[in-house]
PDB file of C-alpha atoms in Angstrom:
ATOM      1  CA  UNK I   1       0.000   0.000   0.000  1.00 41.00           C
ATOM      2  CA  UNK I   2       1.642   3.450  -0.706  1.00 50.00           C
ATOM      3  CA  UNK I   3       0.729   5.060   2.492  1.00 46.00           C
ATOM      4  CA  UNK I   4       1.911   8.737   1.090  1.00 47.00           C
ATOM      5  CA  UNK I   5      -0.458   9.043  -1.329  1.00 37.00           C
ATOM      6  CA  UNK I   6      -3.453   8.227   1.421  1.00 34.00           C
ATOM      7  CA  UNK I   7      -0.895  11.129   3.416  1.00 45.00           C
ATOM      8  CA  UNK I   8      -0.746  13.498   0.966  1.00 49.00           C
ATOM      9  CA  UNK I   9      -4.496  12.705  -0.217  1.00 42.00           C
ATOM     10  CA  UNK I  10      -5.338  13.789   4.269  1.00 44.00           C
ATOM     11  CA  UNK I  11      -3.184  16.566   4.044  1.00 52.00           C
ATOM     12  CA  UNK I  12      -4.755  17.779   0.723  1.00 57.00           C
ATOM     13  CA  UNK I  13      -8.672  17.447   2.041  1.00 52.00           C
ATOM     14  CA  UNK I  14      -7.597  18.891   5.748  1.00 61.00           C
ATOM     15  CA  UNK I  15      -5.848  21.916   3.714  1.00 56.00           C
ATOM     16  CA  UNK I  16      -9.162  22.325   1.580  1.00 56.00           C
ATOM     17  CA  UNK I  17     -11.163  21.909   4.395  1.00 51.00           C
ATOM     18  CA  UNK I  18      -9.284  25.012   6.079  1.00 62.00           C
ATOM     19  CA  UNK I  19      -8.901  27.073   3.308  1.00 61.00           C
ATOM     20  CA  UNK I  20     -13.160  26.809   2.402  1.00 61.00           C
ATOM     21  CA  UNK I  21     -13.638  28.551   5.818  1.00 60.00           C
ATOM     22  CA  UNK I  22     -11.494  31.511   5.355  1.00 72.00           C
ATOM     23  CA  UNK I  23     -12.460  34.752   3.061  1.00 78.00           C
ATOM     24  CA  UNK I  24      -9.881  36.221   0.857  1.00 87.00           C
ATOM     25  CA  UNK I  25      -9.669  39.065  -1.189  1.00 91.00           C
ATOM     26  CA  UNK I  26      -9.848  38.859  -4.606  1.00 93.00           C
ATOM     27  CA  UNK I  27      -6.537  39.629  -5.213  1.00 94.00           C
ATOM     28  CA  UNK I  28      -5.552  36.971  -2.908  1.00 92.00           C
ATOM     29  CA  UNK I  29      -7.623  34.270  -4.757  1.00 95.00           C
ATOM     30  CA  UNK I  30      -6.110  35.314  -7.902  1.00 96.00           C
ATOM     31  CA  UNK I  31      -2.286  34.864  -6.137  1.00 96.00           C
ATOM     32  CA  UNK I  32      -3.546  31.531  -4.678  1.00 93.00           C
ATOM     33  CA  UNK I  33      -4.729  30.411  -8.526  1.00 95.00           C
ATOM     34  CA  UNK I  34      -1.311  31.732  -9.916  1.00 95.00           C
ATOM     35  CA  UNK I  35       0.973  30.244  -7.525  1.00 94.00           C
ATOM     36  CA  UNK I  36      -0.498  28.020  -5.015  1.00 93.00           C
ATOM     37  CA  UNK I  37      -0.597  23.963  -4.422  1.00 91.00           C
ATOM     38  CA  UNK I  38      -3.254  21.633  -5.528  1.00 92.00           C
ATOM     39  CA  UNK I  39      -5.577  22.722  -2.729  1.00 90.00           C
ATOM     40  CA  UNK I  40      -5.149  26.108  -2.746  1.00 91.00           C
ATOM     41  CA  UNK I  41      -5.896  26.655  -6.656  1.00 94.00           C
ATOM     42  CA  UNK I  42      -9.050  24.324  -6.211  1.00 93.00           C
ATOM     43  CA  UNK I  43     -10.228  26.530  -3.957  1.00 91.00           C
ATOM     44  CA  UNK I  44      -9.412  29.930  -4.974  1.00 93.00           C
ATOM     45  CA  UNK I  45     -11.173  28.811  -8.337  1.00 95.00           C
ATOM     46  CA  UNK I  46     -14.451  27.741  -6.465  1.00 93.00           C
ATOM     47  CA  UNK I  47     -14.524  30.936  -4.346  1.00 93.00           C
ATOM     48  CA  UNK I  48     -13.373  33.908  -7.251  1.00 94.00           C
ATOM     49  CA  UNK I  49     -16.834  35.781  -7.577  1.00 92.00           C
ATOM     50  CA  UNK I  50     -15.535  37.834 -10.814  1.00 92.00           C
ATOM     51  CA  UNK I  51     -13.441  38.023 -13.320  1.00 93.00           C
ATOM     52  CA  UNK I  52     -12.670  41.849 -14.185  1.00 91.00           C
ATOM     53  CA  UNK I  53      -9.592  41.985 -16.710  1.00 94.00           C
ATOM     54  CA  UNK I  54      -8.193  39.334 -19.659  1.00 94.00           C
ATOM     55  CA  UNK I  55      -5.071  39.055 -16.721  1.00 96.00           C
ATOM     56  CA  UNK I  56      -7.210  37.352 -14.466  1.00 96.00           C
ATOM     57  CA  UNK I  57      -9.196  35.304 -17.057  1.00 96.00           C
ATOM     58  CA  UNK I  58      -5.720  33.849 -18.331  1.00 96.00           C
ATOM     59  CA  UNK I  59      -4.722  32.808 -15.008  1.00 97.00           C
ATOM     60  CA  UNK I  60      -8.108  31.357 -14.761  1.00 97.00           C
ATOM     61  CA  UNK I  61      -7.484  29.543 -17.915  1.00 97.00           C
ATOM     62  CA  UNK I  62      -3.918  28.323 -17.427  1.00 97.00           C
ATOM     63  CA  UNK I  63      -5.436  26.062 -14.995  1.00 97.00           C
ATOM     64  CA  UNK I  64      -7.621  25.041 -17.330  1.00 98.00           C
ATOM     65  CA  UNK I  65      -5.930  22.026 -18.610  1.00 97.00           C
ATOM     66  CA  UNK I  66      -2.103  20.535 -17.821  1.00 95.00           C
ATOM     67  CA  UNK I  67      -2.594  20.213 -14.344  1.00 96.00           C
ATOM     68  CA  UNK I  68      -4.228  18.091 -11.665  1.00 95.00           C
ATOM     69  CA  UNK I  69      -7.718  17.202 -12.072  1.00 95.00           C
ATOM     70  CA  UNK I  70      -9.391  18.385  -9.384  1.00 94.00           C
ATOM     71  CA  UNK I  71      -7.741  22.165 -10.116  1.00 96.00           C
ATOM     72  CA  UNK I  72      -9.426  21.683 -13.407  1.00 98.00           C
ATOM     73  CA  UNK I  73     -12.657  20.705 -12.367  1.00 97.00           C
ATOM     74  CA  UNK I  74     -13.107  23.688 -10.292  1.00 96.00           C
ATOM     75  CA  UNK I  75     -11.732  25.989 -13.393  1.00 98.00           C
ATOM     76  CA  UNK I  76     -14.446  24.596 -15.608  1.00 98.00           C
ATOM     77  CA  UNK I  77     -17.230  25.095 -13.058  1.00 97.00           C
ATOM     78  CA  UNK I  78     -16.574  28.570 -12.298  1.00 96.00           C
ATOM     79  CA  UNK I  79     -15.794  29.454 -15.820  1.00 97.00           C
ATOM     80  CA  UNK I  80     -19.244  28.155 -16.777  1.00 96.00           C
ATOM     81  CA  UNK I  81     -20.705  30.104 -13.348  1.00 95.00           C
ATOM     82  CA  UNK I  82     -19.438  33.240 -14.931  1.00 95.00           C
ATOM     83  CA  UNK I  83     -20.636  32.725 -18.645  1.00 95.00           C
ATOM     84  CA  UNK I  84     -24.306  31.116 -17.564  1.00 92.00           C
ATOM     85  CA  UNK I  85     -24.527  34.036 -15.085  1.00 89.00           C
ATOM     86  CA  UNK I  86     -23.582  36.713 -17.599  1.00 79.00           C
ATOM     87  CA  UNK I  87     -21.007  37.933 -15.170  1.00 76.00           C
ATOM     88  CA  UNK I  88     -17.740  38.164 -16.931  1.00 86.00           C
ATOM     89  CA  UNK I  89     -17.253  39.673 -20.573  1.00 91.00           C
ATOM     90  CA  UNK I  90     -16.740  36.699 -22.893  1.00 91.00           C
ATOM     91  CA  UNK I  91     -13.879  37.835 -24.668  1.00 91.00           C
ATOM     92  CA  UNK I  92     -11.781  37.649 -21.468  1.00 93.00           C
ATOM     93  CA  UNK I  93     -12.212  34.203 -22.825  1.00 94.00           C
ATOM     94  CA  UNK I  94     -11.709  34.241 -26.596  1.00 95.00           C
ATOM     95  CA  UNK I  95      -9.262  30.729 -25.757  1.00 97.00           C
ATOM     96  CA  UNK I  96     -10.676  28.267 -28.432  1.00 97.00           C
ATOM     97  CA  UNK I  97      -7.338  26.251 -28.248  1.00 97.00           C
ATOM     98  CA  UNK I  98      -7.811  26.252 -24.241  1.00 97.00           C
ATOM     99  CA  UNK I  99     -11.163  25.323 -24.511  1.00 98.00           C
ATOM    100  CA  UNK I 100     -10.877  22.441 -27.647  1.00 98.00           C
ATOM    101  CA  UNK I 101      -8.065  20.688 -25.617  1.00 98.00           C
ATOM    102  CA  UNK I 102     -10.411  20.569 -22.358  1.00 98.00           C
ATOM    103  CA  UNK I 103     -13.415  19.421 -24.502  1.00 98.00           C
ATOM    104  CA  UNK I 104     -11.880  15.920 -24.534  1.00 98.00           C
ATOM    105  CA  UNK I 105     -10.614  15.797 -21.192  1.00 98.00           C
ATOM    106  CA  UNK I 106     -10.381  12.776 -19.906  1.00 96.00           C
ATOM    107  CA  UNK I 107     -12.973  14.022 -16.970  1.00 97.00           C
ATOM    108  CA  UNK I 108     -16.328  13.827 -18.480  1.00 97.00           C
ATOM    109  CA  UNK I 109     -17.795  16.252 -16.246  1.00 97.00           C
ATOM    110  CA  UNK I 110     -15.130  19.232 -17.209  1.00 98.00           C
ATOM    111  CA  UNK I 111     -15.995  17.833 -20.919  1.00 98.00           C
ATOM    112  CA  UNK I 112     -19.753  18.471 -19.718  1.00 98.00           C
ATOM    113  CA  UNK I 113     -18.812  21.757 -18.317  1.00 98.00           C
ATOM    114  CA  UNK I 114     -16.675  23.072 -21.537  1.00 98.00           C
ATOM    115  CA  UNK I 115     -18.975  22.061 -23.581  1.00 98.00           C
ATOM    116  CA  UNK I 116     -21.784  23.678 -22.023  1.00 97.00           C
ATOM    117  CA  UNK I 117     -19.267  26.912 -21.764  1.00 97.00           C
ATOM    118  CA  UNK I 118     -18.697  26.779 -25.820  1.00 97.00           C
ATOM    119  CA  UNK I 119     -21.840  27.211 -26.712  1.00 96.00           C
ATOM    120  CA  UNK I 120     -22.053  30.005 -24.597  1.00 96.00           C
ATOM    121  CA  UNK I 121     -19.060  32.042 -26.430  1.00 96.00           C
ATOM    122  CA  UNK I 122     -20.767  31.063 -30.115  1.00 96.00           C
ATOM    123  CA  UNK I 123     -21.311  34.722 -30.785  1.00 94.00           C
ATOM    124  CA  UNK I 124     -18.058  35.104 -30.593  1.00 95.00           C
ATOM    125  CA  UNK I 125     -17.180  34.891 -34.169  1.00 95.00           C
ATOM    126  CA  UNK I 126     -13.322  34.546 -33.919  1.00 96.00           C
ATOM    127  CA  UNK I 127     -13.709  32.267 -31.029  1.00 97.00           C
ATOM    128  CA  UNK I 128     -16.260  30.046 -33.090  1.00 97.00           C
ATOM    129  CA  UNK I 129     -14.367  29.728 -35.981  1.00 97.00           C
ATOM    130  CA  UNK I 130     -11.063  27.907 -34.046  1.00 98.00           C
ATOM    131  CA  UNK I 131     -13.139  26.136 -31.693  1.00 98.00           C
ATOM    132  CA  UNK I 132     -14.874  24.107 -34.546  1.00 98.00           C
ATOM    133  CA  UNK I 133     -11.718  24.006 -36.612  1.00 98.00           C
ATOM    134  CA  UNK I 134     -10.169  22.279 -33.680  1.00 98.00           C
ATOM    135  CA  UNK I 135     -12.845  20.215 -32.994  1.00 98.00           C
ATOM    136  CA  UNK I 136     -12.948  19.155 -36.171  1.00 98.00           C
ATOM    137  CA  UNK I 137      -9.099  18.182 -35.974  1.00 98.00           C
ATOM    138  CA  UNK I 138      -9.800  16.187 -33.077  1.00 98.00           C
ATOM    139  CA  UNK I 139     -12.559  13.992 -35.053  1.00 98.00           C
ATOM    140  CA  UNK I 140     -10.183  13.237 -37.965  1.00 97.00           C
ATOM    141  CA  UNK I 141      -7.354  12.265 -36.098  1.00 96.00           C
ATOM    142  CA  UNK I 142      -9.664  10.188 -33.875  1.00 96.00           C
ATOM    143  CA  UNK I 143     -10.788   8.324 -36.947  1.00 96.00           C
ATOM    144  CA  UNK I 144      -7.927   7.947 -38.190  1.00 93.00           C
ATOM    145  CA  UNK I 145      -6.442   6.010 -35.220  1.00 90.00           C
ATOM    146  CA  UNK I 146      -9.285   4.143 -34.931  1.00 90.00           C
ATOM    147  CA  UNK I 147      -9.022   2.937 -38.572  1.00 87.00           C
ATOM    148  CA  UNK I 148      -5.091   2.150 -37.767  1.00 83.00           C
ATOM    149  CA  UNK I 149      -6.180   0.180 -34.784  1.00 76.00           C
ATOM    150  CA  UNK I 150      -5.402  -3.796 -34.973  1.00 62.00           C
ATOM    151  CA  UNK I 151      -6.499  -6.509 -32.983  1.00 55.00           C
ATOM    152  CA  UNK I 152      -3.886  -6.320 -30.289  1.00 58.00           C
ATOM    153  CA  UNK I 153      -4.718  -2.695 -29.686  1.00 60.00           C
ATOM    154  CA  UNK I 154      -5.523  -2.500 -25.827  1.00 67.00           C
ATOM    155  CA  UNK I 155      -8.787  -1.738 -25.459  1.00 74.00           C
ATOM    156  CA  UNK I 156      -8.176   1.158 -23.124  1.00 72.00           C
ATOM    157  CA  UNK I 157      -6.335   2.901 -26.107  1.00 77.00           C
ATOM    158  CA  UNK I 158      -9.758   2.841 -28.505  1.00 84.00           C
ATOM    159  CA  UNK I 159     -11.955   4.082 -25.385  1.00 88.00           C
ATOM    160  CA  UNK I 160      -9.924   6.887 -25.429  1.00 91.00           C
ATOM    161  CA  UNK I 161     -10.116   7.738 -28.879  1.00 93.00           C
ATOM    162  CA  UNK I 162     -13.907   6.825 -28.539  1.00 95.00           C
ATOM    163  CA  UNK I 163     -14.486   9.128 -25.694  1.00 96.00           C
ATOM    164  CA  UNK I 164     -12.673  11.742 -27.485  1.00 97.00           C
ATOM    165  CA  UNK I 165     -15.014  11.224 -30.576  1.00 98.00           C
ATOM    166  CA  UNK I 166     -18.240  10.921 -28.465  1.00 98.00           C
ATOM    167  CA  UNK I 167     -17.417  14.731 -26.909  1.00 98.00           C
ATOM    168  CA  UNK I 168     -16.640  16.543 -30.267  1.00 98.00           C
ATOM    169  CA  UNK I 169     -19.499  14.857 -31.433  1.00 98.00           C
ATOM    170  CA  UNK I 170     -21.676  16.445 -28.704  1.00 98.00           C
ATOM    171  CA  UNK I 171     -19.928  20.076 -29.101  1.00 98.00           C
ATOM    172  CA  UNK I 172     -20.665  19.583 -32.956  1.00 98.00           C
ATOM    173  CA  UNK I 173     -24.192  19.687 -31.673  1.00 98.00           C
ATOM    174  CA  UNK I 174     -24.002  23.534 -30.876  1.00 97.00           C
ATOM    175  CA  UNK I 175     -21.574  24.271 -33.843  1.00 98.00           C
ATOM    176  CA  UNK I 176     -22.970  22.024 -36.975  1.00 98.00           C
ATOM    177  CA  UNK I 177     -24.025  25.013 -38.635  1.00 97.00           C
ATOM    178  CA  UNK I 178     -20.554  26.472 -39.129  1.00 97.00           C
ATOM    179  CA  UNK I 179     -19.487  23.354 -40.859  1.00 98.00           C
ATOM    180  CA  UNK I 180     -19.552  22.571 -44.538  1.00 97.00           C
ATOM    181  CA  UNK I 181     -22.356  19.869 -45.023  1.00 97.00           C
ATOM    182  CA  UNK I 182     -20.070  18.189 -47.310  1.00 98.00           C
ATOM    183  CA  UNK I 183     -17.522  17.823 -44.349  1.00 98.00           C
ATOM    184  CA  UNK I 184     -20.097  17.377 -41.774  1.00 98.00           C
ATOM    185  CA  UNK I 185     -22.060  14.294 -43.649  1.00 98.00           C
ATOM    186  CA  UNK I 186     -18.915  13.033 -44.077  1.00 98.00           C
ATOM    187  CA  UNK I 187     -18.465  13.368 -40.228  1.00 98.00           C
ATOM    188  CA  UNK I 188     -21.846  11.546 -39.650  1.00 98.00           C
ATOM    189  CA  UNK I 189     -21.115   8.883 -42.074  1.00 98.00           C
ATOM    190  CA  UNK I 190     -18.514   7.724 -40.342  1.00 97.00           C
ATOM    191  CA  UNK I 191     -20.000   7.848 -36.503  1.00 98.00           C
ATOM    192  CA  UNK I 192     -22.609   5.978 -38.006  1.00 98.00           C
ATOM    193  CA  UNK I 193     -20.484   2.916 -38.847  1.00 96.00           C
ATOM    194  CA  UNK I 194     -19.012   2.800 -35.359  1.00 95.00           C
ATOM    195  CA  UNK I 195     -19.625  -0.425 -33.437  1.00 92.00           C
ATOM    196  CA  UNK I 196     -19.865   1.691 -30.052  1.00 94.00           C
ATOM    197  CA  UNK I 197     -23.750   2.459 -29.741  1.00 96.00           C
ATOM    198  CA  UNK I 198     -22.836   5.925 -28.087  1.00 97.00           C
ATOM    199  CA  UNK I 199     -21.283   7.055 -31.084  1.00 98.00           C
ATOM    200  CA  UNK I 200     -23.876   6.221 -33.524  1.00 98.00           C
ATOM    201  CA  UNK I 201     -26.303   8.023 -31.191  1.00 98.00           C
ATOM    202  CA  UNK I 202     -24.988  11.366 -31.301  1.00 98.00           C
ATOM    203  CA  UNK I 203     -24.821  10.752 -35.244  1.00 98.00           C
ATOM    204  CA  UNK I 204     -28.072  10.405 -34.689  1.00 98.00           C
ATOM    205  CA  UNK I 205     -28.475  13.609 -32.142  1.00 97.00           C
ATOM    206  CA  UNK I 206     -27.219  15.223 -35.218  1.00 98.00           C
ATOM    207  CA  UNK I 207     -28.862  14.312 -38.009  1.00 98.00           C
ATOM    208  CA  UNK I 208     -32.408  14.791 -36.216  1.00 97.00           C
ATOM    209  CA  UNK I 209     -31.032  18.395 -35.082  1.00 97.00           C
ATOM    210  CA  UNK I 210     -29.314  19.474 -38.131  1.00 96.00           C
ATOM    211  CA  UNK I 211     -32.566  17.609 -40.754  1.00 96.00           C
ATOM    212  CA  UNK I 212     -29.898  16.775 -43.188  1.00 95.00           C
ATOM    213  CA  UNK I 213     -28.583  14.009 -44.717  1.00 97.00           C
ATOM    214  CA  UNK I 214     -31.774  11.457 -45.335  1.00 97.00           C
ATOM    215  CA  UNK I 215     -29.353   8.406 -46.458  1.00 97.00           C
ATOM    216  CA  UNK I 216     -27.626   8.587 -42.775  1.00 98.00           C
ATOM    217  CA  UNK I 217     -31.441   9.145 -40.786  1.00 97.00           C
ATOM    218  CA  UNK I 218     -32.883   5.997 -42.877  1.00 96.00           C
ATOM    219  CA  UNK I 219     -30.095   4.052 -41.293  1.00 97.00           C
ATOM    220  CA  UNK I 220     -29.713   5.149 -37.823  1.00 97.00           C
ATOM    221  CA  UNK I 221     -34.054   5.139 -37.867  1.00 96.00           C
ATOM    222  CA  UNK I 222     -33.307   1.293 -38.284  1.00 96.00           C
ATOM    223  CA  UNK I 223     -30.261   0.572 -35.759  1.00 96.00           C
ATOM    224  CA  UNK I 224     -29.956  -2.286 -33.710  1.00 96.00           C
ATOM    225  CA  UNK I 225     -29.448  -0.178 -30.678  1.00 97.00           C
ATOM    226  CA  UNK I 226     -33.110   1.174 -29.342  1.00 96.00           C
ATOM    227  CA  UNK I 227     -31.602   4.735 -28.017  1.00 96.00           C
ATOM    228  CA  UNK I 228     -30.478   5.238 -31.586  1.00 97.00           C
ATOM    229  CA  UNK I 229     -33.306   4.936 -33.269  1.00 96.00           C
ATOM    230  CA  UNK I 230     -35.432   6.185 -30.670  1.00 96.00           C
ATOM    231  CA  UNK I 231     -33.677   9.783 -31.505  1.00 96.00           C
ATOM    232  CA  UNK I 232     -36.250  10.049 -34.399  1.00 94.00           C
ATOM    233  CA  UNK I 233     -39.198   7.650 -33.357  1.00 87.00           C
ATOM    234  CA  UNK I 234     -39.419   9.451 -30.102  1.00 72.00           C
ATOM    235  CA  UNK I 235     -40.089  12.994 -31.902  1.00 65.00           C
TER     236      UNK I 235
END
């Protein structure tokens, strides 16, 4: 048993527990996100109120992705507080690299959060544009290594490339329109082949949203898999 990770993991949660009970200045909270431990950034994240200049957004978003999870976590929530809430002025966060690269996390619920945050920052022409781009990078490379894979593959190494798939798939949802339908049925197409139900059901999501592409609807309408074809029987 490695006893100092169940030491550092006490220390962590008593530190946390501590730090929730004290108030700090903004200013403080923003020092704590830019230089503090794992704690310390987890909280400051939870407890900033507002963001007032792009300074303090890209401190924010530094912690965004490439570090520990749980500092992440609390980044995407409170970014999302301060879009939903209208209480930040979005092009603090015109990051659509940031923001592409934390859409296929490999926590689902900052995915969740991110992607809920995108759609949020659509209006944002500039930031719209890169986001999708991206996006769309991440679905052809994830096709493509899943069309390289071979039977010895680890399984562990397609889920990843199918969760990555599955959450530009469900940002695509909010963005569709700002893709060539050319490149977009060509998208569909091939989440429709996938053997991984999931997949084939935001194909499906997307289709049904988007009332395109009749070919790719007469096929999903008639999957195997009930919650794909309930998409269109169930509307």
């Amino acid at each position: 048993m490695n006893t100092s990770f169940y030491q550092d993991l006490d220390t962590n949660f008593e530190q946390a527990y501590h730090l929730c009970e004290k108030d700090f200045s903004h200013n403080e909270l923003i020092e704590m996100l830019k230089n503090g431990n794992i704690p310390q950034k987890q909280i400051a994240a939870l407890k900033i109120e507002t963001i007032d200049n792009e300074q303090d957004a890209q401190i924010l978003l530094d912690n965004l992705t490439g570090c520990d999870g749980k500092i992440r976590e609390a980044v995407a929530l409170k970014i999302n507080q301060l879009l939903r809430n209208y209480s930040v002025n979005t092009l603090f966060f015109n990051a659509p690299e940031k923001f592409a690269n934390a859409t296929i996390d490999i926590n689902g619920n900052i995915c969740r959060l991110i992607v809920d945050s995108s759609k949020l920052l659509k209006n944002e022409k500039d930031f719209s544009e890169k986001y999708t781009n991206k996006i769309l990078s991440f679905i052809d490379d994830a096709y493509k290594e899943l069309d390289n894979f071979i039977f010895r593959d680890k399984k562990y190494v397609i889920n990843k490339q199918l969760f990555k798939l599955y959450w530009c798939l469900e940002t695509l949802k909010n963005f569709y329109d700002l893709i060539e339908d050319s490149k977009l049925e060509n998208i569909l197409k091939k989440a429709a082949e996938q053997s991984e139900y999931t997949i084939r059901e935001k194909a499906a999501e997307l289709v049904f949203i988007s009332n395109k592409f009749p070919n790719i609807k007469s096929q999903l309408i008639n999957d195997e898999n009930y919650y794909v074809k309930s998409i269109f029987l169930n509307h």
